PDB file of C-alpha atoms in Angstrom:
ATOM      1  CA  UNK A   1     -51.701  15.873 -17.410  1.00  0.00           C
ATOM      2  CA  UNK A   2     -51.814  12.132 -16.924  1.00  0.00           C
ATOM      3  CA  UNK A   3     -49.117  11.456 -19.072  1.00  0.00           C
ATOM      4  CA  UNK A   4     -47.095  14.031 -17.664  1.00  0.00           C
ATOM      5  CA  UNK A   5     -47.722  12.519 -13.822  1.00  0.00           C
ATOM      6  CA  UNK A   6     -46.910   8.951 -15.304  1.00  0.00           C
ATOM      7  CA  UNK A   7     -43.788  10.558 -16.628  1.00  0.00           C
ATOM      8  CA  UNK A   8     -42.781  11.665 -13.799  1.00  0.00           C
ATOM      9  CA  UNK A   9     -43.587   8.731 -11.549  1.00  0.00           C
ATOM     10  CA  UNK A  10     -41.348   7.124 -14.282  1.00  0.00           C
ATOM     11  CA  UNK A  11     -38.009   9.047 -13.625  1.00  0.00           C
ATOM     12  CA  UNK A  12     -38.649   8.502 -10.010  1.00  0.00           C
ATOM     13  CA  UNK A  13     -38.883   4.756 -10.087  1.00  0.00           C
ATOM     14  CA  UNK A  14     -35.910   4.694 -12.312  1.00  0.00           C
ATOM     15  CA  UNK A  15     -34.050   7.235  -9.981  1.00  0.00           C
ATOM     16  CA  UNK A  16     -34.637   5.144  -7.018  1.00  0.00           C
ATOM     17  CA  UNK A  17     -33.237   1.888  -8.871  1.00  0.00           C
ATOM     18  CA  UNK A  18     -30.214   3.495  -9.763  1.00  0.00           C
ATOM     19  CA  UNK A  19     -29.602   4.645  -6.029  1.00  0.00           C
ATOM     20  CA  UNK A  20     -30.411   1.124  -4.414  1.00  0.00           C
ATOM     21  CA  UNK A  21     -27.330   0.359  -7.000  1.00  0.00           C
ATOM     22  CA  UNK A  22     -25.434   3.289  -7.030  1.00  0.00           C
ATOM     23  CA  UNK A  23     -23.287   2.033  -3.661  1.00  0.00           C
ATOM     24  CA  UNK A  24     -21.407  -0.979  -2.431  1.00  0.00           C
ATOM     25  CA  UNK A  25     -22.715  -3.025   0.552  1.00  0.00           C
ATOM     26  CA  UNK A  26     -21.071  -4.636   3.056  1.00  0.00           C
ATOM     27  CA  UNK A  27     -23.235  -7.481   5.116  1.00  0.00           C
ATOM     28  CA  UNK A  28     -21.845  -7.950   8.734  1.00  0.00           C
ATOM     29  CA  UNK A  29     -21.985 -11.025  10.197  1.00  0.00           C
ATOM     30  CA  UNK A  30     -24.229  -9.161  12.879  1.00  0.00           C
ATOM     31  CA  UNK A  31     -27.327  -8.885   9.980  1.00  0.00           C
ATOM     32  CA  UNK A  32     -26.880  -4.877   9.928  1.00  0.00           C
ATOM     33  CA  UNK A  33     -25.533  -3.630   6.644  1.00  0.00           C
ATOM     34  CA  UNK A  34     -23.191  -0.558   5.578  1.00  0.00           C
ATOM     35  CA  UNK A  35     -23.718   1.224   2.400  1.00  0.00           C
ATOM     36  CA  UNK A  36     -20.509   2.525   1.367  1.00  0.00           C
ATOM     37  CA  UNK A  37     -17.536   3.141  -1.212  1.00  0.00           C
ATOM     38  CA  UNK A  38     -15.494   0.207  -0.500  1.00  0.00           C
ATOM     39  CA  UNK A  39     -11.913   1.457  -0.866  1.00  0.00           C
ATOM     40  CA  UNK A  40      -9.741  -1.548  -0.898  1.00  0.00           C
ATOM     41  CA  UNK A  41      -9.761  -5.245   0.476  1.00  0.00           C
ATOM     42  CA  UNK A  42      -6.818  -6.283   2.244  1.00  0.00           C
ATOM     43  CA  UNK A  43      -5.508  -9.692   3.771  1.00  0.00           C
ATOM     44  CA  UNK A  44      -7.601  -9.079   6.836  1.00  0.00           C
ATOM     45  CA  UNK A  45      -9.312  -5.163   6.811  1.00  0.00           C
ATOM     46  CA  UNK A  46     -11.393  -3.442   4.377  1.00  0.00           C
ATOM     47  CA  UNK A  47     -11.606   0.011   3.959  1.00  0.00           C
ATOM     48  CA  UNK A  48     -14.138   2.000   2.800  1.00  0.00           C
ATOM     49  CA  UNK A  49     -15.948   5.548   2.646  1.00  0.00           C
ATOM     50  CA  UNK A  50     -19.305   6.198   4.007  1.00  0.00           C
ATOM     51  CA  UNK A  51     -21.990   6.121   1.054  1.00  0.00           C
ATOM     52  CA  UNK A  52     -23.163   9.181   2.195  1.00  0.00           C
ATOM     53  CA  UNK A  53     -19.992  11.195   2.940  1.00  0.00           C
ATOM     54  CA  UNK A  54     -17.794   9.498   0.345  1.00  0.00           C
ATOM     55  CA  UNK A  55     -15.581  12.699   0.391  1.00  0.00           C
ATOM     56  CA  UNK A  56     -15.171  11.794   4.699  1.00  0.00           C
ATOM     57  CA  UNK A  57     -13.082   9.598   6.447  1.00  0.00           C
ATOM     58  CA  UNK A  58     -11.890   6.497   5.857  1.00  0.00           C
ATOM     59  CA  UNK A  59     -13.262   3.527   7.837  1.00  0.00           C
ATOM     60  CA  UNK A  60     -11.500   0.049   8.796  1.00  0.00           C
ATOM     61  CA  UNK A  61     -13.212  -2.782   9.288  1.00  0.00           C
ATOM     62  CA  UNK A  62     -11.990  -6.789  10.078  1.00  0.00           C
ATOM     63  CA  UNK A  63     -13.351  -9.343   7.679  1.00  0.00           C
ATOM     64  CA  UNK A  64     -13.877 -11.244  10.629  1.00  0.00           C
ATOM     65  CA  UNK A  65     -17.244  -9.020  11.231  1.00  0.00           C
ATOM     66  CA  UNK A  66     -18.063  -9.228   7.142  1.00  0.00           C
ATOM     67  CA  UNK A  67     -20.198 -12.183   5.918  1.00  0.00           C
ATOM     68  CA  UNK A  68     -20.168 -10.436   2.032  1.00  0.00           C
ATOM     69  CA  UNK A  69     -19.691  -7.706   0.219  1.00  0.00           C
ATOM     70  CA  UNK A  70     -21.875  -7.007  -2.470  1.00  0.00           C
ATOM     71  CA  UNK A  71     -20.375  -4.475  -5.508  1.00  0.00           C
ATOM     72  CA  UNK A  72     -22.167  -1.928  -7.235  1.00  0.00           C
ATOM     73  CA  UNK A  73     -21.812  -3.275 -10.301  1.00  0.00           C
ATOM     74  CA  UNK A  74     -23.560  -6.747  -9.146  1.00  0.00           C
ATOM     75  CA  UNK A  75     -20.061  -8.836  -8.166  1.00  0.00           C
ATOM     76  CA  UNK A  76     -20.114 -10.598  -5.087  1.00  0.00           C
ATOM     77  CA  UNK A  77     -17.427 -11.410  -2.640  1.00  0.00           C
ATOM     78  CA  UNK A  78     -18.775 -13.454   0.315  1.00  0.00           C
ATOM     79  CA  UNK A  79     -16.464 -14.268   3.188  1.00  0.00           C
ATOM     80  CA  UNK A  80     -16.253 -17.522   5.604  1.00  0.00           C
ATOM     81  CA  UNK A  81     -19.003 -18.975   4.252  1.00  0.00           C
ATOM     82  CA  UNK A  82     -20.249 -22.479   5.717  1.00  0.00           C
ATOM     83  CA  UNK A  83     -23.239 -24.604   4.911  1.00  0.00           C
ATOM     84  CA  UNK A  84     -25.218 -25.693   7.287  1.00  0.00           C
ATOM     85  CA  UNK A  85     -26.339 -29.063   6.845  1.00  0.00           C
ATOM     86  CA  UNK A  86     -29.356 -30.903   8.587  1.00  0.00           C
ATOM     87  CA  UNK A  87     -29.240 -32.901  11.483  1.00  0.00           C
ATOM     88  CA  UNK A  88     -30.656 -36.673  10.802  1.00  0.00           C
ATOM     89  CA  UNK A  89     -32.264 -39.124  12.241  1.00  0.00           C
ATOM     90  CA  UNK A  90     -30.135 -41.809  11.071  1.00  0.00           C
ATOM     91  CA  UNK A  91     -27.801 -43.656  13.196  1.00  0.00           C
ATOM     92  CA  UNK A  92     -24.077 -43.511  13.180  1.00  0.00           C
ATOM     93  CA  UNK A  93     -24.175 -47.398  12.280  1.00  0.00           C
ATOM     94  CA  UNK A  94     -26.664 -46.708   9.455  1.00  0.00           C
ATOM     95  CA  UNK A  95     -25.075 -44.056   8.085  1.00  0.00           C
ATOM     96  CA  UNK A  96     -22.474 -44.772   5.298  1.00  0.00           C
ATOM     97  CA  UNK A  97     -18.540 -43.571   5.740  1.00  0.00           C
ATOM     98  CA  UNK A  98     -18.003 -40.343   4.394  1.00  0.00           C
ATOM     99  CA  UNK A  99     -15.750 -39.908   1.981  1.00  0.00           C
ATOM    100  CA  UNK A 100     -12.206 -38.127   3.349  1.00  0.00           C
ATOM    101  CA  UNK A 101     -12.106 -34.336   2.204  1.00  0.00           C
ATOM    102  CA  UNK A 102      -9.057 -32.154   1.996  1.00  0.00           C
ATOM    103  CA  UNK A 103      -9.650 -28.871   3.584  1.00  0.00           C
ATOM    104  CA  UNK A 104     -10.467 -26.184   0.866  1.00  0.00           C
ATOM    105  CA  UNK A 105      -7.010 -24.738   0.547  1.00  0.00           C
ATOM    106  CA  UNK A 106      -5.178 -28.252  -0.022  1.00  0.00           C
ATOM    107  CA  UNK A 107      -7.437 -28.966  -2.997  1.00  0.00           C
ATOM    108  CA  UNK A 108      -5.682 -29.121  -6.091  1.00  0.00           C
ATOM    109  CA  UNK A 109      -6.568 -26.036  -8.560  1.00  0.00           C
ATOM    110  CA  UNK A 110      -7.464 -27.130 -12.295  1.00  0.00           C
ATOM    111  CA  UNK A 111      -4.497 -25.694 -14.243  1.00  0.00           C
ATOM    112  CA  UNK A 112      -4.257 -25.485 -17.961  1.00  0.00           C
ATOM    113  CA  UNK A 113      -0.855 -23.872 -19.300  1.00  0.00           C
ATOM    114  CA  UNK A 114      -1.199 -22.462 -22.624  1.00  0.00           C
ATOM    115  CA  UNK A 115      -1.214 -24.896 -25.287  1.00  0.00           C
ATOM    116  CA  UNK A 116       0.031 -22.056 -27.904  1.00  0.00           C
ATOM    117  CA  UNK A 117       4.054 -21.566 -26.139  1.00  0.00           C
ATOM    118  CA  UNK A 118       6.345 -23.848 -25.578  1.00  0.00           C
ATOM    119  CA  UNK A 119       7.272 -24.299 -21.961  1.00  0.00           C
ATOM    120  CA  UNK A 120      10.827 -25.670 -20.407  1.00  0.00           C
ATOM    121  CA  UNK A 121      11.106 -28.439 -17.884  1.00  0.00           C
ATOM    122  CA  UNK A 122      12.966 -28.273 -14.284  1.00  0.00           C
ATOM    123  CA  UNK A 123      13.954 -30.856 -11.938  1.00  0.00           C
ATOM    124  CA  UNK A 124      14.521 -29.772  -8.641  1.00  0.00           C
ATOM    125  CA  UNK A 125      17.224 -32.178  -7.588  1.00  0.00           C
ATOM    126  CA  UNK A 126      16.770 -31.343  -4.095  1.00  0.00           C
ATOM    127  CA  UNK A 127      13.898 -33.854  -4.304  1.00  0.00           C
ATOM    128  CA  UNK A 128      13.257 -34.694  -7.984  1.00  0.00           C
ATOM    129  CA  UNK A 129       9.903 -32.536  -8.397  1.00  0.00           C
ATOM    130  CA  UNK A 130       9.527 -31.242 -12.036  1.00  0.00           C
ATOM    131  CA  UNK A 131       8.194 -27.599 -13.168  1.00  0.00           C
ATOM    132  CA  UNK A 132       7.447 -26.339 -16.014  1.00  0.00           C
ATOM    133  CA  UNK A 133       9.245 -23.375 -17.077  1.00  0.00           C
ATOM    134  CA  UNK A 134       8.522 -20.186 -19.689  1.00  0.00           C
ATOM    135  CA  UNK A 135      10.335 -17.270 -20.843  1.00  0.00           C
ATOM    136  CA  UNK A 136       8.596 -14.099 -20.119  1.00  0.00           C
ATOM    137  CA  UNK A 137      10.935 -10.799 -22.372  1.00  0.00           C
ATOM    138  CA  UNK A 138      14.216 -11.956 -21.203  1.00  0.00           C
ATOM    139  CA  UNK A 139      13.518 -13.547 -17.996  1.00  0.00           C
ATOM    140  CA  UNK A 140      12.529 -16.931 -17.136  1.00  0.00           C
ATOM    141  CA  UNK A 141      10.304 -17.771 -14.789  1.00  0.00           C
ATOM    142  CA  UNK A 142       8.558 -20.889 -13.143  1.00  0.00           C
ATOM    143  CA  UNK A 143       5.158 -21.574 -14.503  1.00  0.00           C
ATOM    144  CA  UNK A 144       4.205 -23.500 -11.140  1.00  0.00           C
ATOM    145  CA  UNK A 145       3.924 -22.520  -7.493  1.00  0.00           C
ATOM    146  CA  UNK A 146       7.063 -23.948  -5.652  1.00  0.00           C
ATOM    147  CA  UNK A 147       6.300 -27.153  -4.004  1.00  0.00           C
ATOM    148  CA  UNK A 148       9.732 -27.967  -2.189  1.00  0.00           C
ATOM    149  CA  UNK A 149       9.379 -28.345   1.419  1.00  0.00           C
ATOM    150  CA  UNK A 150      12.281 -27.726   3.801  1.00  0.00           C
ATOM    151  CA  UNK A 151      13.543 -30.093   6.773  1.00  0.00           C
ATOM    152  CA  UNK A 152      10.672 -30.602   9.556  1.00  0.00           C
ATOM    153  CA  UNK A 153       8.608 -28.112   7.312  1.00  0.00           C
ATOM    154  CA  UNK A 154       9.688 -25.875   9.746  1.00  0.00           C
ATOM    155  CA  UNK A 155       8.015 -22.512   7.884  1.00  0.00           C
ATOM    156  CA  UNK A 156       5.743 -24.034   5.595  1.00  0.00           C
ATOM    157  CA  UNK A 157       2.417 -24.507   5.140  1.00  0.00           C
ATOM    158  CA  UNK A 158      -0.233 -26.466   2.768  1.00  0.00           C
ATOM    159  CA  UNK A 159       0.949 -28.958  -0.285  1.00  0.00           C
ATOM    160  CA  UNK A 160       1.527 -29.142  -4.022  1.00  0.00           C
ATOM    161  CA  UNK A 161       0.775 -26.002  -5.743  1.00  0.00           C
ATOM    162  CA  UNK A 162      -1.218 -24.815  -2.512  1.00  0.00           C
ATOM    163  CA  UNK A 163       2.274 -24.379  -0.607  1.00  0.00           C
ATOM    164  CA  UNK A 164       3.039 -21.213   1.513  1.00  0.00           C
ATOM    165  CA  UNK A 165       6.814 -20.387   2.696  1.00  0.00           C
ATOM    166  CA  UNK A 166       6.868 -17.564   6.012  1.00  0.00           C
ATOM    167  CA  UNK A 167       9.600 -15.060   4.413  1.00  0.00           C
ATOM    168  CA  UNK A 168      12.303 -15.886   5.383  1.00  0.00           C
ATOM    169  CA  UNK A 169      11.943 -19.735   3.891  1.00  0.00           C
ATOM    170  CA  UNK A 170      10.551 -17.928   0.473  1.00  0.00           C
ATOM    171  CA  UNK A 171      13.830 -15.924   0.455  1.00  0.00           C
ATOM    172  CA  UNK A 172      16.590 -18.486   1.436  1.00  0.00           C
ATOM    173  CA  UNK A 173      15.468 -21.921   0.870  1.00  0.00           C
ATOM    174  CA  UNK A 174      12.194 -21.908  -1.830  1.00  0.00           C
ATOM    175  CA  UNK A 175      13.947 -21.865  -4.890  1.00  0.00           C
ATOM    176  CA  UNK A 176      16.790 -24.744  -6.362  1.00  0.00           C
ATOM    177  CA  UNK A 177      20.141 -23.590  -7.090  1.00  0.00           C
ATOM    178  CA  UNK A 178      20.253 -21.647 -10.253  1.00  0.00           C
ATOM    179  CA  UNK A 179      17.051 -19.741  -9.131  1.00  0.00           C
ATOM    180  CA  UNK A 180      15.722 -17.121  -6.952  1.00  0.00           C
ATOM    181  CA  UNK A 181      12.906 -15.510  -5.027  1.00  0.00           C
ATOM    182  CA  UNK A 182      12.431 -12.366  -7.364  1.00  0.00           C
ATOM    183  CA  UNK A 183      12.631  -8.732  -6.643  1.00  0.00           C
ATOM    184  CA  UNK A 184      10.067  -6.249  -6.604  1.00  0.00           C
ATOM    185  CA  UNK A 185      11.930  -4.608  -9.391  1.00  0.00           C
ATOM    186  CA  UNK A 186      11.683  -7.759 -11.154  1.00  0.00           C
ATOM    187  CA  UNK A 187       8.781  -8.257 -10.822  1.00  0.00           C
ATOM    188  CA  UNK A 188       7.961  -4.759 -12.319  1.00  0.00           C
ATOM    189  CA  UNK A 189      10.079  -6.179 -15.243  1.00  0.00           C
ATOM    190  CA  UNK A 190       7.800  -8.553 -16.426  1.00  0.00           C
ATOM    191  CA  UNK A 191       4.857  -6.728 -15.278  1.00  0.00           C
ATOM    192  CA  UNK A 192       5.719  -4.012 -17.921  1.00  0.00           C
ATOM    193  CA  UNK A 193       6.927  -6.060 -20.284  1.00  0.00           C
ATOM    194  CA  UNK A 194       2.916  -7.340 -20.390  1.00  0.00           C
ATOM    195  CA  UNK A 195       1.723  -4.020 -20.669  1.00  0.00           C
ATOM    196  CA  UNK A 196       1.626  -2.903 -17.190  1.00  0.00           C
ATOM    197  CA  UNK A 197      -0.296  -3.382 -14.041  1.00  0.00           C
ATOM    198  CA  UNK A 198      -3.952  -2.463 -15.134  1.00  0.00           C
ATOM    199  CA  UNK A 199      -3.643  -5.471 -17.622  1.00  0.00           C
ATOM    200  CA  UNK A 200      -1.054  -7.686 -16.732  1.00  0.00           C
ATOM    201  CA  UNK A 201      -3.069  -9.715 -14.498  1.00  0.00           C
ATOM    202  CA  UNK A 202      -5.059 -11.480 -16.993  1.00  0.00           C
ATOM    203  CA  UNK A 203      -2.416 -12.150 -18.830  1.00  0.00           C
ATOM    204  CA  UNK A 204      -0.520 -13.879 -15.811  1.00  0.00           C
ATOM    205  CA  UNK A 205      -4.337 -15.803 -14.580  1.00  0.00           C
ATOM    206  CA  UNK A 206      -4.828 -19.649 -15.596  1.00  0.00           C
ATOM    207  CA  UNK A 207      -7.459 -19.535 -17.577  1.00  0.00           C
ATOM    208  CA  UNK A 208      -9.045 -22.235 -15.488  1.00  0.00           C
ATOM    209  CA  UNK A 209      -9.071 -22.860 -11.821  1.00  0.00           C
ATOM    210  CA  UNK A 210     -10.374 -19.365 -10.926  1.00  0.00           C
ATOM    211  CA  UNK A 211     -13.809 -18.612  -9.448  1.00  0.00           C
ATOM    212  CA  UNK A 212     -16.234 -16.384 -11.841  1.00  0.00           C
ATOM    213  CA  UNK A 213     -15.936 -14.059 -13.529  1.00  0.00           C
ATOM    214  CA  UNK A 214     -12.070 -14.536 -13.990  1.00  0.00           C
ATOM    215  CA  UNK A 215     -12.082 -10.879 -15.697  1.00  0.00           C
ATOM    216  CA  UNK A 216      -9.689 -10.977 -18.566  1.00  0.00           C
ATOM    217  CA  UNK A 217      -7.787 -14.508 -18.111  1.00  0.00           C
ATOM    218  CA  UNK A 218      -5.858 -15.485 -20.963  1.00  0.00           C
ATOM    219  CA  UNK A 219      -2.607 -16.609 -19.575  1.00  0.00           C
ATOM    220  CA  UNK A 220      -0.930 -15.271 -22.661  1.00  0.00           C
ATOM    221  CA  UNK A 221       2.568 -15.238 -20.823  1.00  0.00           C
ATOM    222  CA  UNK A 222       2.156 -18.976 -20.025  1.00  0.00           C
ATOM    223  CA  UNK A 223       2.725 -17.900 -16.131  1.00  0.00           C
ATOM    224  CA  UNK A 224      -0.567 -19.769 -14.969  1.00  0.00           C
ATOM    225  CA  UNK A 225      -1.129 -18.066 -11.482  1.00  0.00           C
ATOM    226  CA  UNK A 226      -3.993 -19.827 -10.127  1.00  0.00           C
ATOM    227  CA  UNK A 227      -5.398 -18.593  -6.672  1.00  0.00           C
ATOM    228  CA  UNK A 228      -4.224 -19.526  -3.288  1.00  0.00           C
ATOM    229  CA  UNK A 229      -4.306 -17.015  -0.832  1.00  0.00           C
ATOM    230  CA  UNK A 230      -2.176 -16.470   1.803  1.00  0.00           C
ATOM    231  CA  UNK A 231      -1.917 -18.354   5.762  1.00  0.00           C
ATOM    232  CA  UNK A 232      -1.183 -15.858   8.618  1.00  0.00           C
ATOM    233  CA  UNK A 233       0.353 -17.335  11.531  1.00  0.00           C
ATOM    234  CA  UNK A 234       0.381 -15.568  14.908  1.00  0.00           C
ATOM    235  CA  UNK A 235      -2.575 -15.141  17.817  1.00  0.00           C
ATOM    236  CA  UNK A 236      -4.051 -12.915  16.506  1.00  0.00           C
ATOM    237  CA  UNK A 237      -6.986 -14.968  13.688  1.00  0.00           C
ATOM    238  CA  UNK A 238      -5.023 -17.162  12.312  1.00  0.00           C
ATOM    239  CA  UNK A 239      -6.143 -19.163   9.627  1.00  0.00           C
ATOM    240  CA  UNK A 240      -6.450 -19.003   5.678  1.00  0.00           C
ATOM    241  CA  UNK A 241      -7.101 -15.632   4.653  1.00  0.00           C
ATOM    242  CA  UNK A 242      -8.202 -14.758   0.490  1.00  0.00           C
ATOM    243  CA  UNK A 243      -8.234 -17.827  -1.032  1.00  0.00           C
ATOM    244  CA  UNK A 244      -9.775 -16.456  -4.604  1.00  0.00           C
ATOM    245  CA  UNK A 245      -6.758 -14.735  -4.613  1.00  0.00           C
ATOM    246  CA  UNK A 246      -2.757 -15.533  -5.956  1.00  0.00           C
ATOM    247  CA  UNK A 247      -0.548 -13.889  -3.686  1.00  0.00           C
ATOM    248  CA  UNK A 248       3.323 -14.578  -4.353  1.00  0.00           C
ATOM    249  CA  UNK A 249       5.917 -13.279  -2.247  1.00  0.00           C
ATOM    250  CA  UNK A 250       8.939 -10.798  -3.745  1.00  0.00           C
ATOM    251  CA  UNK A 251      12.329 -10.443  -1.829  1.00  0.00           C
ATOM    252  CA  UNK A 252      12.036  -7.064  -1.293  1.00  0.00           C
ATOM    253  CA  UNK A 253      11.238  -6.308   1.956  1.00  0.00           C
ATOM    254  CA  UNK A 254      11.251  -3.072   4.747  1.00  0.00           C
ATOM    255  CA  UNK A 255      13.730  -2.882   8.092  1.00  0.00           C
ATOM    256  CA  UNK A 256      11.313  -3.341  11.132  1.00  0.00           C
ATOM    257  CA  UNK A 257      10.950  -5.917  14.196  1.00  0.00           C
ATOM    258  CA  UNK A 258       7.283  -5.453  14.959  1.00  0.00           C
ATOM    259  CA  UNK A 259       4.196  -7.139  12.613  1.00  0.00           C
ATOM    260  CA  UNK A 260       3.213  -3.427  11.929  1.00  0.00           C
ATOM    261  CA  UNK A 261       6.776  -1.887   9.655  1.00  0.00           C
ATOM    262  CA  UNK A 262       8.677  -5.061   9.121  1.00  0.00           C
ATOM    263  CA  UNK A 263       6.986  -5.765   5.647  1.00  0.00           C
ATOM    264  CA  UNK A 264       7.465  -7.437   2.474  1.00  0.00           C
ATOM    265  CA  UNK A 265       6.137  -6.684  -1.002  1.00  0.00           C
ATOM    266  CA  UNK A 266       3.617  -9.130  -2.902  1.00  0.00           C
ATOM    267  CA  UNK A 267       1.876  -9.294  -6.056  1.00  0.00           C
ATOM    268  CA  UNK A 268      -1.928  -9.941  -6.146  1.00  0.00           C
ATOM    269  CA  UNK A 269      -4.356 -11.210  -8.855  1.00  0.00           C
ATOM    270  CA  UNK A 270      -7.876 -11.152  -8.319  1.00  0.00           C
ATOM    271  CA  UNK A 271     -10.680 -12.995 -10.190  1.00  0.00           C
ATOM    272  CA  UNK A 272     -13.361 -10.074 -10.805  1.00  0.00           C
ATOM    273  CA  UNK A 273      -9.824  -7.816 -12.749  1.00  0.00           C
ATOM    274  CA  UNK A 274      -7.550  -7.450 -14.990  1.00  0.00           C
ATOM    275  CA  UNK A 275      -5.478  -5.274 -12.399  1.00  0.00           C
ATOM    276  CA  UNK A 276      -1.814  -6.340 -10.919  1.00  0.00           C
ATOM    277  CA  UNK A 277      -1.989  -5.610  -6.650  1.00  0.00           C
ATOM    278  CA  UNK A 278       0.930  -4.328  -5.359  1.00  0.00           C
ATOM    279  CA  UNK A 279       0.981  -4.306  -1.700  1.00  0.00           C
ATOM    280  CA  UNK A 280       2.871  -5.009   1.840  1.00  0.00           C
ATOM    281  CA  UNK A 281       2.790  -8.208   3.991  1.00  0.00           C
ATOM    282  CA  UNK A 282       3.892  -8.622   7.511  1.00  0.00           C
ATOM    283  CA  UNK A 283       6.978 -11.022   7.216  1.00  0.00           C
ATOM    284  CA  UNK A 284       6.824 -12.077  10.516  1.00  0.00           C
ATOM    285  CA  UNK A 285       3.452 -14.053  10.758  1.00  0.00           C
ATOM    286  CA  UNK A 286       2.202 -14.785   7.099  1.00  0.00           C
ATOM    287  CA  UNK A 287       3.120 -17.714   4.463  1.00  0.00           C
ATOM    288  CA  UNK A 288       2.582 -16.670   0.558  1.00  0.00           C
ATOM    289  CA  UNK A 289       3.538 -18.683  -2.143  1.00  0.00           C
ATOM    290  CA  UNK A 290       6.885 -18.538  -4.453  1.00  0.00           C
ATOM    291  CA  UNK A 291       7.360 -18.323  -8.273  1.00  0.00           C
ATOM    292  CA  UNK A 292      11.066 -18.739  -8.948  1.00  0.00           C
ATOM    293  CA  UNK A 293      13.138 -16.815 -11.823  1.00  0.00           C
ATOM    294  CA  UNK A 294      16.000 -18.279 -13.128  1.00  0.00           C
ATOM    295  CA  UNK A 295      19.210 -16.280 -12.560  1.00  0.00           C
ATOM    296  CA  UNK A 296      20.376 -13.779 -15.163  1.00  0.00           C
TER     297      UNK A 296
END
């Protein structure tokens, strides 16, 4: 009878571990916590099922309000995080210069392009910056981020491989002569040509650069997309939004004159898969960065 009971207490306990596990949570910046299916994680919303209706509505919720989100399967996103660093008693004149630091989304990402192809080289001559270059199928593309910036930077944003073009500057004015801001059905092109979009993103990720776990990185193409995130503009929270993500801007876009319909498609890579994101951005009030193809 005793080994019975301690059987049973056994399947509880394991039960109840599985539960505490069985769900994702999302930490608000308020302390209270959600238990829930989280759905999908946008520039600025995520959405999500209740844990205990997962077959009920769907929720929406700013990541303004999140301060993490912790997966069932133990990966953890946390959002806006600062640290908080004593006070001291020192005095200003005692206390050595600190070093200048570049905010977090003009630091240079370590890169490393695949030692195993054979890249091309590119001079822009609109101001003599050189790219490297690799054939992906039949098309070429850029293996760099676009770093040209416009006169007055006049819808632009960040530096070096960190730069952001609003849409319209993406479209028209990114890319040299000779090359273009690519199509969503280009896009697709290469995408399948890489075995489509459940694998192709670790195939396009630098293999370095990326925060952990990097699912899948191999940067077998020789496309080294290293994360950057994306800037909205606007009133409405501005600032850097996803920076453990690459977001690059396509030319395809949707007729509209409000933030809400008048959309543009991007690609997304994301450090914890192997997964290609296809989604919408406003064109209005967001910069994204630009890989150029070479015309065909």
């Amino acid at each position: 009878m005793k080994i019975i009971k301690a059987f049973i207490y056994i399947i509880i306990f394991v039960s109840v571990g599985f539960s505490v596990h069985a769900q994702d949570l999302i930490y608000k910046k308020d302390k209270s916590t959600i238990k829930a299916k989280v759905l999908e994680v946008d520039l600025d919303v995520v959405r999500y099922k209740m844990e205990v209706n997962p077959e009920g509505p769907t929720y929406t919720i700013k990541k303004s309000m999140i301060s993490k989100i912790v997966y069932k399967n133990g990966y953890e996103e946390v959002y806006n995080q600062i640290e908080e660093v004593p006070v001291s008693k020192e005095t200003v004149q005692d206390k050595p210069k600190s070093p200048e630091v570049k905010p977090k989304e003009e630091v240079k990402k370590e890169t490393k392009k695949n030692p195993d192809l054979e890249y091309g080289e590119l001079t822009d001559p609109r101001d003599g910056q050189k790219y490297k270059t690799i054939k992906i199928g039949t098309q070429t593309w850029m293996a760099e981020n676009m770093k040209y910036r416009v006169k007055k930077n006049k819808g632009i944003t960040g530096s070096g491989e960190m730069t952001k073009y609003e849409f319209y500057k993406a479209k028209r004015r990114a890319c040299p002569e000779g090359w273009h801001l690519p199509s969503n059905h280009e896009w697709k092109i290469m995408i399948d040509h890489l075995g489509g979009m459940k694998v192709a993103g670790g195939k396009l990720k630098s293999v370095t650069g990326w925060q952990e776990p990097n699912y899948a990185a191999t940067n077998e193409s020789g496309f080294t997309a290293i994360p950057t995130g994306a800037y909205q503009g606007g009133l409405v929270e501005p600032g850097w939004k996803l920076p453990e993500w690459a977001i690059f801007w396509t030319s395809t876009w949707t007729f509209g004159y409000s933030t809400i319909n008048a959309n543009a498609r991007v690609y997304i890579l994301k450090p914890e898969t192997a997964v290609v994101t296809r989604k919408k951005l406003s064109r209005y009030d967001h910069y994204a960065p630009v890989r150029c193809m070479k015309n065909q």
